[in-house]
Every structure is written in C-alpha cells, then in structure tokens.
C-alpha cells in the first residue's frame, strides 16, 4: 500500500472514530470550516465542481459560480459529517432527519409484489436515505459500491453501509447484476447511484444540453425482471432535515430492441435527475468529470475510479 493510500485510509478511519462522537452543532461547524478552507484553496475538485455547475446554470457568471461552488462544498461536507455520524444515530434521529415526498411509489410497488429499482444522482446524502429506508420504513435493500483504493478503504465503506442495514455488492467482478436481478425477482428493493458511468459501456444521454454517459444497469434490471424503475432526488434546505422526492416510474417502451429501450429509459432517468439538480445545484456533489467533452479520449478507468465518489 502506498503512503498516499495509507493516509487516505487513516483519515477516513479518524473521521468515523472522531466525528461521530462530537456534539452535533460542533460537527456542523467543523464541516463548514473544512468546506470553506477547501473552497478557498481552489483545488481540482472545486474547479471541476464549478465547471459542472456552469452546465447546470448556464447563465451564471464567475461570481455566481463561486457562490455555488462554496455552497456545494458546504453541502458536500455536510454529507460527510452526517455519514461519519450516522452509525451513532438512533432510529428516531434518522427518521426525524429526512422527509421524502411520494415515497408511496416505492411502498406501493413493493406491496404489489414487484421489485423496485430506485435510481439516484449524487445529490445530498444518499446514505442517510438508505439508512432511513432500512430503519424508518423497515425495507432492506441491495446496492453496489465501486472498488476504491486502497482495498482497506473499500472495506471500510462496505462495513459502514452494511452496518446501516444495506446489502453491498462490489461494482466489479461481473456477478453483481445477477444478484441484483434475483433480489428484484424476489420482490426486493435495489438502490443505485446512477448519474455517472464508471465504465466504457454506459449509455449516452443528453444532460443539460451536452452528451454524458450514464449506467445502463437500472434500465436493464427493470427490463429483465419487470421491476419498477423509480428515479429519486434529494436536497438540503436551511433545516437539519434532508428533503427528497420519488419521481414517477420510468416505463419500459413497448417496442424497440433492448439497446433502444435501454437508451430511452436511461434518458428518462437523466431528465428526472436534471430536474432535481437544476432545482438544487449546490447539493449535487459532482467533483469529477462527467460530460464527454471533459473526458480524455484515451479514457483511463483507474483514473475514473480514483475520482469516484464513495
């Protein structure tokens, strides 16, 4: 393991061990302080965040983009502070920390005996939403985690999410799709963060007027299993409560090849994601390259993995 990998693992370990013990107001202030320091440094992540926001808010000038990136970093650090503290939160604290509109679309689908694929972008805190599903709703679910370096850091994230009641499968290895399909055929819930493709086989979509790639998995799972495909978006407001919305189901087209159906369905997901992101751009934690124009033609999958958000 390299010195950089050891440092990353140690920092995340310290975060989970230390931040979860802090009083909540102290953790909030700490997160905001770290966010502001990172924003002032104008590092690669902040610059990429501003570049991405420029697509979402095309009429924003430099001052507005700077305001958005500062708010975006504060939102991103709120995600991390909450995530470090989630294992110590009571079920009551989790239940009181989130409010999701139209959650009946999930519960009704599952009550009807159908599996449900819930697809989300990198908005606000998807881990909190997952913890709320397992504790507040009492619905276990399966998700996928990308392989991180070092392996010990990946193991930390898997253990963390499993501790919140999630079944976590590795993104690589080829067996995840079959396991997800079995869970859905059994009437289960699958939750996937699906606004950034981590392979060269993603589906091209129009996203804020430019071409990006998003994963085909959610649409393919719905086609293979008959599960409902539901987009969901999350956001923060000025309160301690995270908000969210489950959007209407994305239907499987009645005609077309599998690839054509997948393209149409993935574009529908992208459109739903765009609606939530445009309403709350500062809560979209996309500090990585996304649009094809930003990607090196000689795309390096390992570099993409290093840029990935856990």
PDB file of C-alpha atoms in Angstrom:
ATOM      1  CA  UNK A   1       0.000   0.000   0.000  1.00  0.00           C
ATOM      2  CA  UNK A   2       1.390   3.416  -0.950  1.00  0.00           C
ATOM      3  CA  UNK A   3       1.899   6.230   1.544  1.00  0.00           C
ATOM      4  CA  UNK A   4      -0.976   8.127  -0.091  1.00  0.00           C
ATOM      5  CA  UNK A   5      -3.302   5.144   0.269  1.00  0.00           C
ATOM      6  CA  UNK A   6      -2.320   4.679   3.908  1.00  0.00           C
ATOM      7  CA  UNK A   7      -3.019   8.366   4.541  1.00  0.00           C
ATOM      8  CA  UNK A   8      -6.450   8.182   2.881  1.00  0.00           C
ATOM      9  CA  UNK A   9      -7.406   5.131   4.895  1.00  0.00           C
ATOM     10  CA  UNK A  10      -6.174   6.724   8.136  1.00  0.00           C
ATOM     11  CA  UNK A  11      -8.070   9.968   7.512  1.00  0.00           C
ATOM     12  CA  UNK A  12     -11.355   8.205   6.830  1.00  0.00           C
ATOM     13  CA  UNK A  13     -10.822   5.980   9.845  1.00  0.00           C
ATOM     14  CA  UNK A  14     -10.197   9.020  12.029  1.00  0.00           C
ATOM     15  CA  UNK A  15     -13.327  10.657  10.680  1.00  0.00           C
ATOM     16  CA  UNK A  16     -15.550   7.739  11.630  1.00  0.00           C
ATOM     17  CA  UNK A  17     -13.882   7.325  15.005  1.00  0.00           C
ATOM     18  CA  UNK A  18     -13.844  11.007  15.988  1.00  0.00           C
ATOM     19  CA  UNK A  19     -16.624  12.943  14.252  1.00  0.00           C
ATOM     20  CA  UNK A  20     -19.394  10.594  15.373  1.00  0.00           C
ATOM     21  CA  UNK A  21     -18.523  11.404  18.994  1.00  0.00           C
ATOM     22  CA  UNK A  22     -18.820  15.174  18.559  1.00  0.00           C
ATOM     23  CA  UNK A  23     -21.934  17.093  19.616  1.00  0.00           C
ATOM     24  CA  UNK A  24     -23.985  17.755  16.501  1.00  0.00           C
ATOM     25  CA  UNK A  25     -23.533  21.586  16.492  1.00  0.00           C
ATOM     26  CA  UNK A  26     -19.769  21.098  16.747  1.00  0.00           C
ATOM     27  CA  UNK A  27     -19.771  18.632  13.848  1.00  0.00           C
ATOM     28  CA  UNK A  28     -21.826  21.060  11.743  1.00  0.00           C
ATOM     29  CA  UNK A  29     -19.386  23.908  12.389  1.00  0.00           C
ATOM     30  CA  UNK A  30     -16.411  21.652  11.708  1.00  0.00           C
ATOM     31  CA  UNK A  31     -17.836  20.552   8.388  1.00  0.00           C
ATOM     32  CA  UNK A  32     -18.494  24.126   7.311  1.00  0.00           C
ATOM     33  CA  UNK A  33     -14.982  25.203   8.323  1.00  0.00           C
ATOM     34  CA  UNK A  34     -13.353  22.386   6.347  1.00  0.00           C
ATOM     35  CA  UNK A  35     -15.580  23.147   3.354  1.00  0.00           C
ATOM     36  CA  UNK A  36     -14.658  26.825   3.343  1.00  0.00           C
ATOM     37  CA  UNK A  37     -10.941  26.055   3.626  1.00  0.00           C
ATOM     38  CA  UNK A  38     -11.139  23.598   0.730  1.00  0.00           C
ATOM     39  CA  UNK A  39     -13.114  26.111  -1.335  1.00  0.00           C
ATOM     40  CA  UNK A  40     -10.563  28.864  -0.749  1.00  0.00           C
ATOM     41  CA  UNK A  41      -7.724  26.605  -1.912  1.00  0.00           C
ATOM     42  CA  UNK A  42      -9.367  26.361  -5.363  1.00  0.00           C
ATOM     43  CA  UNK A  43      -8.141  22.822  -5.871  1.00  0.00           C
ATOM     44  CA  UNK A  44      -9.003  20.431  -8.689  1.00  0.00           C
ATOM     45  CA  UNK A  45     -12.260  19.272  -7.107  1.00  0.00           C
ATOM     46  CA  UNK A  46     -13.579  22.802  -6.586  1.00  0.00           C
ATOM     47  CA  UNK A  47     -12.666  23.841 -10.126  1.00  0.00           C
ATOM     48  CA  UNK A  48     -14.355  20.742 -11.539  1.00  0.00           C
ATOM     49  CA  UNK A  49     -17.425  21.448  -9.413  1.00  0.00           C
ATOM     50  CA  UNK A  50     -17.660  24.969 -10.860  1.00  0.00           C
ATOM     51  CA  UNK A  51     -17.193  23.628 -14.369  1.00  0.00           C
ATOM     52  CA  UNK A  52     -20.054  21.189 -13.840  1.00  0.00           C
ATOM     53  CA  UNK A  53     -22.267  23.874 -12.315  1.00  0.00           C
ATOM     54  CA  UNK A  54     -21.637  26.038 -15.384  1.00  0.00           C
ATOM     55  CA  UNK A  55     -23.563  23.418 -17.405  1.00  0.00           C
ATOM     56  CA  UNK A  56     -26.392  23.294 -14.869  1.00  0.00           C
ATOM     57  CA  UNK A  57     -26.704  27.099 -14.538  1.00  0.00           C
ATOM     58  CA  UNK A  58     -25.519  28.309 -17.966  1.00  0.00           C
ATOM     59  CA  UNK A  59     -26.316  31.978 -17.338  1.00  0.00           C
ATOM     60  CA  UNK A  60     -24.234  32.112 -14.151  1.00  0.00           C
ATOM     61  CA  UNK A  61     -21.255  34.449 -14.180  1.00  0.00           C
ATOM     62  CA  UNK A  62     -17.987  33.933 -12.270  1.00  0.00           C
ATOM     63  CA  UNK A  63     -19.360  35.372  -9.020  1.00  0.00           C
ATOM     64  CA  UNK A  64     -22.466  33.194  -9.116  1.00  0.00           C
ATOM     65  CA  UNK A  65     -20.409  30.098  -9.921  1.00  0.00           C
ATOM     66  CA  UNK A  66     -18.106  30.865  -6.998  1.00  0.00           C
ATOM     67  CA  UNK A  67     -21.127  31.208  -4.702  1.00  0.00           C
ATOM     68  CA  UNK A  68     -22.485  27.903  -5.977  1.00  0.00           C
ATOM     69  CA  UNK A  69     -19.192  26.084  -5.513  1.00  0.00           C
ATOM     70  CA  UNK A  70     -18.862  27.395  -1.968  1.00  0.00           C
ATOM     71  CA  UNK A  71     -22.393  26.255  -1.164  1.00  0.00           C
ATOM     72  CA  UNK A  72     -21.636  22.981  -2.954  1.00  0.00           C
ATOM     73  CA  UNK A  73     -18.577  22.310  -0.814  1.00  0.00           C
ATOM     74  CA  UNK A  74     -20.581  23.060   2.334  1.00  0.00           C
ATOM     75  CA  UNK A  75     -23.260  20.625   1.174  1.00  0.00           C
ATOM     76  CA  UNK A  76     -20.593  18.032   0.372  1.00  0.00           C
ATOM     77  CA  UNK A  77     -19.033  18.337   3.822  1.00  0.00           C
ATOM     78  CA  UNK A  78     -22.487  18.153   5.398  1.00  0.00           C
ATOM     79  CA  UNK A  79     -22.806  14.808   3.629  1.00  0.00           C
ATOM     80  CA  UNK A  80     -19.520  13.634   5.131  1.00  0.00           C
ATOM     81  CA  UNK A  81     -20.258  14.900   8.634  1.00  0.00           C
ATOM     82  CA  UNK A  82     -23.645  13.167   8.591  1.00  0.00           C
ATOM     83  CA  UNK A  83     -22.153   9.994   7.161  1.00  0.00           C
ATOM     84  CA  UNK A  84     -19.441   9.821   9.812  1.00  0.00           C
ATOM     85  CA  UNK A  85     -22.122  10.261  12.481  1.00  0.00           C
ATOM     86  CA  UNK A  86     -24.834   8.010  11.025  1.00  0.00           C
ATOM     87  CA  UNK A  87     -23.661   4.807  12.775  1.00  0.00           C
ATOM     88  CA  UNK A  88     -24.220   6.549  16.122  1.00  0.00           C
ATOM     89  CA  UNK A  89     -27.649   7.985  15.244  1.00  0.00           C
ATOM     90  CA  UNK A  90     -30.714   6.413  16.814  1.00  0.00           C
ATOM     91  CA  UNK A  91     -33.572   5.183  14.609  1.00  0.00           C
ATOM     92  CA  UNK A  92     -35.568   8.178  15.866  1.00  0.00           C
ATOM     93  CA  UNK A  93     -32.823  10.606  14.820  1.00  0.00           C
ATOM     94  CA  UNK A  94     -32.652   9.037  11.370  1.00  0.00           C
ATOM     95  CA  UNK A  95     -36.438   9.108  10.989  1.00  0.00           C
ATOM     96  CA  UNK A  96     -36.576  12.770  12.000  1.00  0.00           C
ATOM     97  CA  UNK A  97     -33.710  13.696   9.699  1.00  0.00           C
ATOM     98  CA  UNK A  98     -35.433  13.064   6.367  1.00  0.00           C
ATOM     99  CA  UNK A  99     -38.696  13.863   4.602  1.00  0.00           C
ATOM    100  CA  UNK A 100     -39.407  12.139   1.260  1.00  0.00           C
ATOM    101  CA  UNK A 101     -42.341  13.139  -0.934  1.00  0.00           C
ATOM    102  CA  UNK A 102     -44.248  10.426  -2.801  1.00  0.00           C
ATOM    103  CA  UNK A 103     -42.489   7.565  -1.028  1.00  0.00           C
ATOM    104  CA  UNK A 104     -45.739   5.656  -1.625  1.00  0.00           C
ATOM    105  CA  UNK A 105     -44.436   4.961  -5.131  1.00  0.00           C
ATOM    106  CA  UNK A 106     -41.835   2.696  -3.537  1.00  0.00           C
ATOM    107  CA  UNK A 107     -44.027   1.114  -0.871  1.00  0.00           C
ATOM    108  CA  UNK A 108     -46.978   0.581  -3.238  1.00  0.00           C
ATOM    109  CA  UNK A 109     -44.739  -1.103  -5.788  1.00  0.00           C
ATOM    110  CA  UNK A 110     -43.320  -3.447  -3.207  1.00  0.00           C
ATOM    111  CA  UNK A 111     -46.746  -4.151  -1.705  1.00  0.00           C
ATOM    112  CA  UNK A 112     -47.888  -5.215  -5.173  1.00  0.00           C
ATOM    113  CA  UNK A 113     -45.153  -7.841  -5.164  1.00  0.00           C
ATOM    114  CA  UNK A 114     -42.931  -6.067  -7.656  1.00  0.00           C
ATOM    115  CA  UNK A 115     -39.284  -5.402  -7.142  1.00  0.00           C
ATOM    116  CA  UNK A 116     -38.250  -1.757  -7.232  1.00  0.00           C
ATOM    117  CA  UNK A 117     -35.109  -0.181  -8.668  1.00  0.00           C
ATOM    118  CA  UNK A 118     -34.567   3.218  -7.044  1.00  0.00           C
ATOM    119  CA  UNK A 119     -32.059   5.279  -9.046  1.00  0.00           C
ATOM    120  CA  UNK A 120     -30.484   8.424  -7.602  1.00  0.00           C
ATOM    121  CA  UNK A 121     -27.904  11.032  -8.601  1.00  0.00           C
ATOM    122  CA  UNK A 122     -25.134  12.266  -6.303  1.00  0.00           C
ATOM    123  CA  UNK A 123     -27.484  14.693  -4.550  1.00  0.00           C
ATOM    124  CA  UNK A 124     -27.362  15.468  -0.799  1.00  0.00           C
ATOM    125  CA  UNK A 125     -26.925  12.300   1.326  1.00  0.00           C
ATOM    126  CA  UNK A 126     -27.917   9.028  -0.307  1.00  0.00           C
ATOM    127  CA  UNK A 127     -26.521   7.087   2.662  1.00  0.00           C
ATOM    128  CA  UNK A 128     -28.956   8.838   5.009  1.00  0.00           C
ATOM    129  CA  UNK A 129     -31.787   7.990   2.622  1.00  0.00           C
ATOM    130  CA  UNK A 130     -30.658   4.371   2.695  1.00  0.00           C
ATOM    131  CA  UNK A 131     -30.479   4.296   6.486  1.00  0.00           C
ATOM    132  CA  UNK A 132     -33.974   5.783   6.605  1.00  0.00           C
ATOM    133  CA  UNK A 133     -35.279   3.059   4.276  1.00  0.00           C
ATOM    134  CA  UNK A 134     -33.869   0.269   6.426  1.00  0.00           C
ATOM    135  CA  UNK A 135     -34.817   1.740   9.810  1.00  0.00           C
ATOM    136  CA  UNK A 136     -37.773   4.072   9.234  1.00  0.00           C
ATOM    137  CA  UNK A 137     -39.505   2.030   6.543  1.00  0.00           C
ATOM    138  CA  UNK A 138     -38.143  -1.342   7.592  1.00  0.00           C
ATOM    139  CA  UNK A 139     -37.204  -2.167   3.993  1.00  0.00           C
ATOM    140  CA  UNK A 140     -33.837  -3.856   3.479  1.00  0.00           C
ATOM    141  CA  UNK A 141     -32.215  -3.239   0.119  1.00  0.00           C
ATOM    142  CA  UNK A 142     -29.243  -4.122  -2.035  1.00  0.00           C
ATOM    143  CA  UNK A 143     -26.797  -1.669  -3.553  1.00  0.00           C
ATOM    144  CA  UNK A 144     -23.466  -1.630  -5.355  1.00  0.00           C
ATOM    145  CA  UNK A 145     -20.229   0.043  -4.244  1.00  0.00           C
ATOM    146  CA  UNK A 146     -17.392   0.896  -6.578  1.00  0.00           C
ATOM    147  CA  UNK A 147     -13.977  -0.524  -5.810  1.00  0.00           C
ATOM    148  CA  UNK A 148     -11.856   2.081  -4.051  1.00  0.00           C
ATOM    149  CA  UNK A 149      -8.144   2.215  -3.488  1.00  0.00           C
ATOM    150  CA  UNK A 150      -6.769   1.179  -1.097  1.00  0.00           C
ATOM    151  CA  UNK A 151      -8.755  -2.022  -0.566  1.00  0.00           C
ATOM    152  CA  UNK A 152      -8.905  -1.292   3.156  1.00  0.00           C
ATOM    153  CA  UNK A 153     -10.821   1.916   2.392  1.00  0.00           C
ATOM    154  CA  UNK A 154     -13.308  -0.014   0.256  1.00  0.00           C
ATOM    155  CA  UNK A 155     -13.724  -2.477   3.134  1.00  0.00           C
ATOM    156  CA  UNK A 156     -14.461   0.437   5.484  1.00  0.00           C
ATOM    157  CA  UNK A 157     -17.248   1.715   3.228  1.00  0.00           C
ATOM    158  CA  UNK A 158     -18.755  -1.742   2.820  1.00  0.00           C
ATOM    159  CA  UNK A 159     -18.724  -2.331   6.579  1.00  0.00           C
ATOM    160  CA  UNK A 160     -20.192   1.137   7.176  1.00  0.00           C
ATOM    161  CA  UNK A 161     -23.068   0.628   4.758  1.00  0.00           C
ATOM    162  CA  UNK A 162     -23.728  -2.924   5.906  1.00  0.00           C
ATOM    163  CA  UNK A 163     -23.883  -1.540   9.445  1.00  0.00           C
ATOM    164  CA  UNK A 164     -26.733   0.700   8.256  1.00  0.00           C
ATOM    165  CA  UNK A 165     -28.666  -2.353   7.047  1.00  0.00           C
ATOM    166  CA  UNK A 166     -27.673  -2.419   3.374  1.00  0.00           C
ATOM    167  CA  UNK A 167     -26.513  -5.418   1.360  1.00  0.00           C
ATOM    168  CA  UNK A 168     -23.471  -4.166  -0.566  1.00  0.00           C
ATOM    169  CA  UNK A 169     -22.120  -5.804  -3.725  1.00  0.00           C
ATOM    170  CA  UNK A 170     -18.842  -4.869  -5.442  1.00  0.00           C
ATOM    171  CA  UNK A 171     -19.199  -2.898  -8.674  1.00  0.00           C
ATOM    172  CA  UNK A 172     -16.569  -5.028 -10.392  1.00  0.00           C
ATOM    173  CA  UNK A 173     -16.454  -8.782 -10.728  1.00  0.00           C
ATOM    174  CA  UNK A 174     -19.410  -9.419 -13.046  1.00  0.00           C
ATOM    175  CA  UNK A 175     -21.705 -11.131 -10.546  1.00  0.00           C
ATOM    176  CA  UNK A 176     -23.494  -8.033  -9.220  1.00  0.00           C
ATOM    177  CA  UNK A 177     -26.101  -7.875 -11.997  1.00  0.00           C
ATOM    178  CA  UNK A 178     -27.275 -11.440 -11.463  1.00  0.00           C
ATOM    179  CA  UNK A 179     -27.565 -10.960  -7.704  1.00  0.00           C
ATOM    180  CA  UNK A 180     -29.480  -7.705  -8.150  1.00  0.00           C
ATOM    181  CA  UNK A 181     -31.846  -9.387 -10.610  1.00  0.00           C
ATOM    182  CA  UNK A 182     -32.532 -12.206  -8.122  1.00  0.00           C
ATOM    183  CA  UNK A 183     -33.301  -9.706  -5.368  1.00  0.00           C
ATOM    184  CA  UNK A 184     -35.750  -7.896  -7.641  1.00  0.00           C
ATOM    185  CA  UNK A 185     -37.493 -11.085  -8.785  1.00  0.00           C
ATOM    186  CA  UNK A 186     -37.996 -11.873  -5.094  1.00  0.00           C
ATOM    187  CA  UNK A 187     -39.788  -8.546  -4.711  1.00  0.00           C
ATOM    188  CA  UNK A 188     -36.850  -6.692  -3.154  1.00  0.00           C
ATOM    189  CA  UNK A 189     -35.532  -3.145  -3.348  1.00  0.00           C
ATOM    190  CA  UNK A 190     -32.362  -2.190  -5.210  1.00  0.00           C
ATOM    191  CA  UNK A 191     -30.895   1.308  -4.824  1.00  0.00           C
ATOM    192  CA  UNK A 192     -28.294   2.577  -7.297  1.00  0.00           C
ATOM    193  CA  UNK A 193     -26.480   5.899  -7.628  1.00  0.00           C
ATOM    194  CA  UNK A 194     -26.751   6.275 -11.388  1.00  0.00           C
ATOM    195  CA  UNK A 195     -25.681   9.680 -12.706  1.00  0.00           C
ATOM    196  CA  UNK A 196     -22.082   8.800 -13.609  1.00  0.00           C
ATOM    197  CA  UNK A 197     -20.861   5.900 -15.703  1.00  0.00           C
ATOM    198  CA  UNK A 198     -17.776   4.139 -14.390  1.00  0.00           C
ATOM    199  CA  UNK A 199     -17.172   2.016 -17.483  1.00  0.00           C
ATOM    200  CA  UNK A 200     -16.841   2.467 -21.221  1.00  0.00           C
ATOM    201  CA  UNK A 201     -20.202   0.723 -21.782  1.00  0.00           C
ATOM    202  CA  UNK A 202     -22.527   3.400 -20.449  1.00  0.00           C
ATOM    203  CA  UNK A 203     -25.484   4.859 -22.297  1.00  0.00           C
ATOM    204  CA  UNK A 204     -25.058   8.239 -23.942  1.00  0.00           C
ATOM    205  CA  UNK A 205     -27.678  10.760 -22.803  1.00  0.00           C
ATOM    206  CA  UNK A 206     -28.329  14.444 -23.293  1.00  0.00           C
ATOM    207  CA  UNK A 207     -27.739  16.085 -19.945  1.00  0.00           C
ATOM    208  CA  UNK A 208     -28.057  19.852 -19.596  1.00  0.00           C
ATOM    209  CA  UNK A 209     -27.589  20.261 -23.340  1.00  0.00           C
ATOM    210  CA  UNK A 210     -24.444  18.138 -23.712  1.00  0.00           C
ATOM    211  CA  UNK A 211     -23.660  14.453 -24.023  1.00  0.00           C
ATOM    212  CA  UNK A 212     -22.778  12.399 -20.961  1.00  0.00           C
ATOM    213  CA  UNK A 213     -22.737   8.692 -20.162  1.00  0.00           C
ATOM    214  CA  UNK A 214     -24.884   7.065 -17.515  1.00  0.00           C
ATOM    215  CA  UNK A 215     -25.007   3.408 -16.488  1.00  0.00           C
ATOM    216  CA  UNK A 216     -27.323   1.023 -18.303  1.00  0.00           C
ATOM    217  CA  UNK A 217     -27.867  -1.142 -15.214  1.00  0.00           C
ATOM    218  CA  UNK A 218     -31.077   0.404 -13.827  1.00  0.00           C
ATOM    219  CA  UNK A 219     -32.900   0.185 -17.175  1.00  0.00           C
ATOM    220  CA  UNK A 220     -31.618  -3.317 -17.919  1.00  0.00           C
ATOM    221  CA  UNK A 221     -32.644  -4.585 -14.492  1.00  0.00           C
ATOM    222  CA  UNK A 222     -36.169  -3.237 -14.973  1.00  0.00           C
ATOM    223  CA  UNK A 223     -36.399  -4.908 -18.391  1.00  0.00           C
ATOM    224  CA  UNK A 224     -35.021  -8.265 -17.185  1.00  0.00           C
ATOM    225  CA  UNK A 225     -37.113  -8.531 -14.020  1.00  0.00           C
ATOM    226  CA  UNK A 226     -40.287  -6.478 -14.523  1.00  0.00           C
ATOM    227  CA  UNK A 227     -39.330  -4.311 -11.545  1.00  0.00           C
ATOM    228  CA  UNK A 228     -40.444  -0.697 -11.294  1.00  0.00           C
ATOM    229  CA  UNK A 229     -37.751   1.835 -12.175  1.00  0.00           C
ATOM    230  CA  UNK A 230     -38.165   4.906  -9.971  1.00  0.00           C
ATOM    231  CA  UNK A 231     -35.912   7.986 -10.109  1.00  0.00           C
ATOM    232  CA  UNK A 232     -35.408   9.840  -6.831  1.00  0.00           C
ATOM    233  CA  UNK A 233     -33.769  13.160  -5.993  1.00  0.00           C
ATOM    234  CA  UNK A 234     -32.629  14.591  -2.657  1.00  0.00           C
ATOM    235  CA  UNK A 235     -31.772  18.054  -1.378  1.00  0.00           C
ATOM    236  CA  UNK A 236     -30.982  20.068   1.704  1.00  0.00           C
ATOM    237  CA  UNK A 237     -32.717  23.213   2.923  1.00  0.00           C
ATOM    238  CA  UNK A 238     -31.898  25.506   5.836  1.00  0.00           C
ATOM    239  CA  UNK A 239     -33.185  22.980   8.373  1.00  0.00           C
ATOM    240  CA  UNK A 240     -31.464  19.865   9.779  1.00  0.00           C
ATOM    241  CA  UNK A 241     -33.912  17.767   7.724  1.00  0.00           C
ATOM    242  CA  UNK A 242     -32.958  16.418   4.293  1.00  0.00           C
ATOM    243  CA  UNK A 243     -35.748  16.533   1.717  1.00  0.00           C
ATOM    244  CA  UNK A 244     -36.426  14.227  -1.182  1.00  0.00           C
ATOM    245  CA  UNK A 245     -38.845  13.151  -3.858  1.00  0.00           C
ATOM    246  CA  UNK A 246     -39.607   9.894  -5.627  1.00  0.00           C
ATOM    247  CA  UNK A 247     -40.457  10.655  -9.266  1.00  0.00           C
ATOM    248  CA  UNK A 248     -42.976   8.735 -11.408  1.00  0.00           C
ATOM    249  CA  UNK A 249     -41.889   5.353 -12.706  1.00  0.00           C
ATOM    250  CA  UNK A 250     -39.929   5.121 -15.947  1.00  0.00           C
ATOM    251  CA  UNK A 251     -41.855   2.723 -18.195  1.00  0.00           C
ATOM    252  CA  UNK A 252     -40.302   0.074 -20.406  1.00  0.00           C
ATOM    253  CA  UNK A 253     -41.016   1.029 -24.034  1.00  0.00           C
ATOM    254  CA  UNK A 254     -43.411  -1.307 -25.795  1.00  0.00           C
ATOM    255  CA  UNK A 255     -41.261  -1.636 -28.907  1.00  0.00           C
ATOM    256  CA  UNK A 256     -37.631  -1.470 -29.934  1.00  0.00           C
ATOM    257  CA  UNK A 257     -34.509  -3.510 -29.379  1.00  0.00           C
ATOM    258  CA  UNK A 258     -33.085  -3.983 -25.902  1.00  0.00           C
ATOM    259  CA  UNK A 259     -30.465  -1.313 -26.628  1.00  0.00           C
ATOM    260  CA  UNK A 260     -33.111   1.114 -27.896  1.00  0.00           C
ATOM    261  CA  UNK A 261     -35.285   0.558 -24.842  1.00  0.00           C
ATOM    262  CA  UNK A 262     -32.309   0.999 -22.550  1.00  0.00           C
ATOM    263  CA  UNK A 263     -31.403   4.266 -24.263  1.00  0.00           C
ATOM    264  CA  UNK A 264     -34.917   5.676 -23.899  1.00  0.00           C
ATOM    265  CA  UNK A 265     -35.189   4.650 -20.245  1.00  0.00           C
ATOM    266  CA  UNK A 266     -31.760   5.966 -19.298  1.00  0.00           C
ATOM    267  CA  UNK A 267     -32.561   9.292 -20.955  1.00  0.00           C
ATOM    268  CA  UNK A 268     -35.756   9.446 -18.872  1.00  0.00           C
ATOM    269  CA  UNK A 269     -33.658   8.900 -15.740  1.00  0.00           C
ATOM    270  CA  UNK A 270     -31.275  11.648 -16.843  1.00  0.00           C
ATOM    271  CA  UNK A 271     -34.205  14.024 -17.351  1.00  0.00           C
ATOM    272  CA  UNK A 272     -35.554  13.306 -13.860  1.00  0.00           C
ATOM    273  CA  UNK A 273     -32.096  13.776 -12.357  1.00  0.00           C
ATOM    274  CA  UNK A 274     -31.695  17.050 -14.241  1.00  0.00           C
ATOM    275  CA  UNK A 275     -34.943  18.364 -12.760  1.00  0.00           C
ATOM    276  CA  UNK A 276     -33.719  17.756  -9.202  1.00  0.00           C
ATOM    277  CA  UNK A 277     -30.207  19.031  -9.892  1.00  0.00           C
ATOM    278  CA  UNK A 278     -31.449  22.216 -11.562  1.00  0.00           C
ATOM    279  CA  UNK A 279     -33.662  22.938  -8.550  1.00  0.00           C
ATOM    280  CA  UNK A 280     -30.803  22.348  -6.068  1.00  0.00           C
ATOM    281  CA  UNK A 281     -27.470  22.562  -7.933  1.00  0.00           C
ATOM    282  CA  UNK A 282     -25.478  23.256  -4.773  1.00  0.00           C
ATOM    283  CA  UNK A 283     -26.439  19.807  -3.433  1.00  0.00           C
ATOM    284  CA  UNK A 284     -25.074  17.952  -6.477  1.00  0.00           C
ATOM    285  CA  UNK A 285     -21.728  16.585  -5.326  1.00  0.00           C
ATOM    286  CA  UNK A 286     -20.148  16.018  -8.714  1.00  0.00           C
ATOM    287  CA  UNK A 287     -16.498  16.874  -8.235  1.00  0.00           C
ATOM    288  CA  UNK A 288     -15.453  14.612 -11.124  1.00  0.00           C
ATOM    289  CA  UNK A 289     -15.503  14.681 -14.906  1.00  0.00           C
ATOM    290  CA  UNK A 290     -18.893  13.759 -16.349  1.00  0.00           C
ATOM    291  CA  UNK A 291     -19.545  15.157 -19.841  1.00  0.00           C
ATOM    292  CA  UNK A 292     -17.824  13.547 -22.804  1.00  0.00           C
ATOM    293  CA  UNK A 293     -16.227  16.858 -23.756  1.00  0.00           C
ATOM    294  CA  UNK A 294     -14.331  16.763 -20.457  1.00  0.00           C
ATOM    295  CA  UNK A 295     -13.147  13.183 -20.787  1.00  0.00           C
ATOM    296  CA  UNK A 296      -9.812  12.282 -22.301  1.00  0.00           C
ATOM    297  CA  UNK A 297     -10.342  10.236 -25.493  1.00  0.00           C
ATOM    298  CA  UNK A 298      -7.836   7.751 -24.061  1.00  0.00           C
ATOM    299  CA  UNK A 299     -10.010   7.284 -21.012  1.00  0.00           C
ATOM    300  CA  UNK A 300      -8.234   5.761 -18.038  1.00  0.00           C
ATOM    301  CA  UNK A 301     -10.652   3.612 -15.965  1.00  0.00           C
ATOM    302  CA  UNK A 302      -8.271   3.650 -13.000  1.00  0.00           C
ATOM    303  CA  UNK A 303      -8.222   7.458 -13.041  1.00  0.00           C
ATOM    304  CA  UNK A 304     -12.024   7.462 -13.130  1.00  0.00           C
ATOM    305  CA  UNK A 305     -12.082   5.142 -10.120  1.00  0.00           C
ATOM    306  CA  UNK A 306      -9.708   7.449  -8.246  1.00  0.00           C
ATOM    307  CA  UNK A 307     -12.051  10.355  -8.969  1.00  0.00           C
ATOM    308  CA  UNK A 308     -15.121   8.375  -7.903  1.00  0.00           C
ATOM    309  CA  UNK A 309     -17.343   9.410  -5.016  1.00  0.00           C
ATOM    310  CA  UNK A 310     -17.751   6.590  -2.456  1.00  0.00           C
TER     311      UNK A 310
END
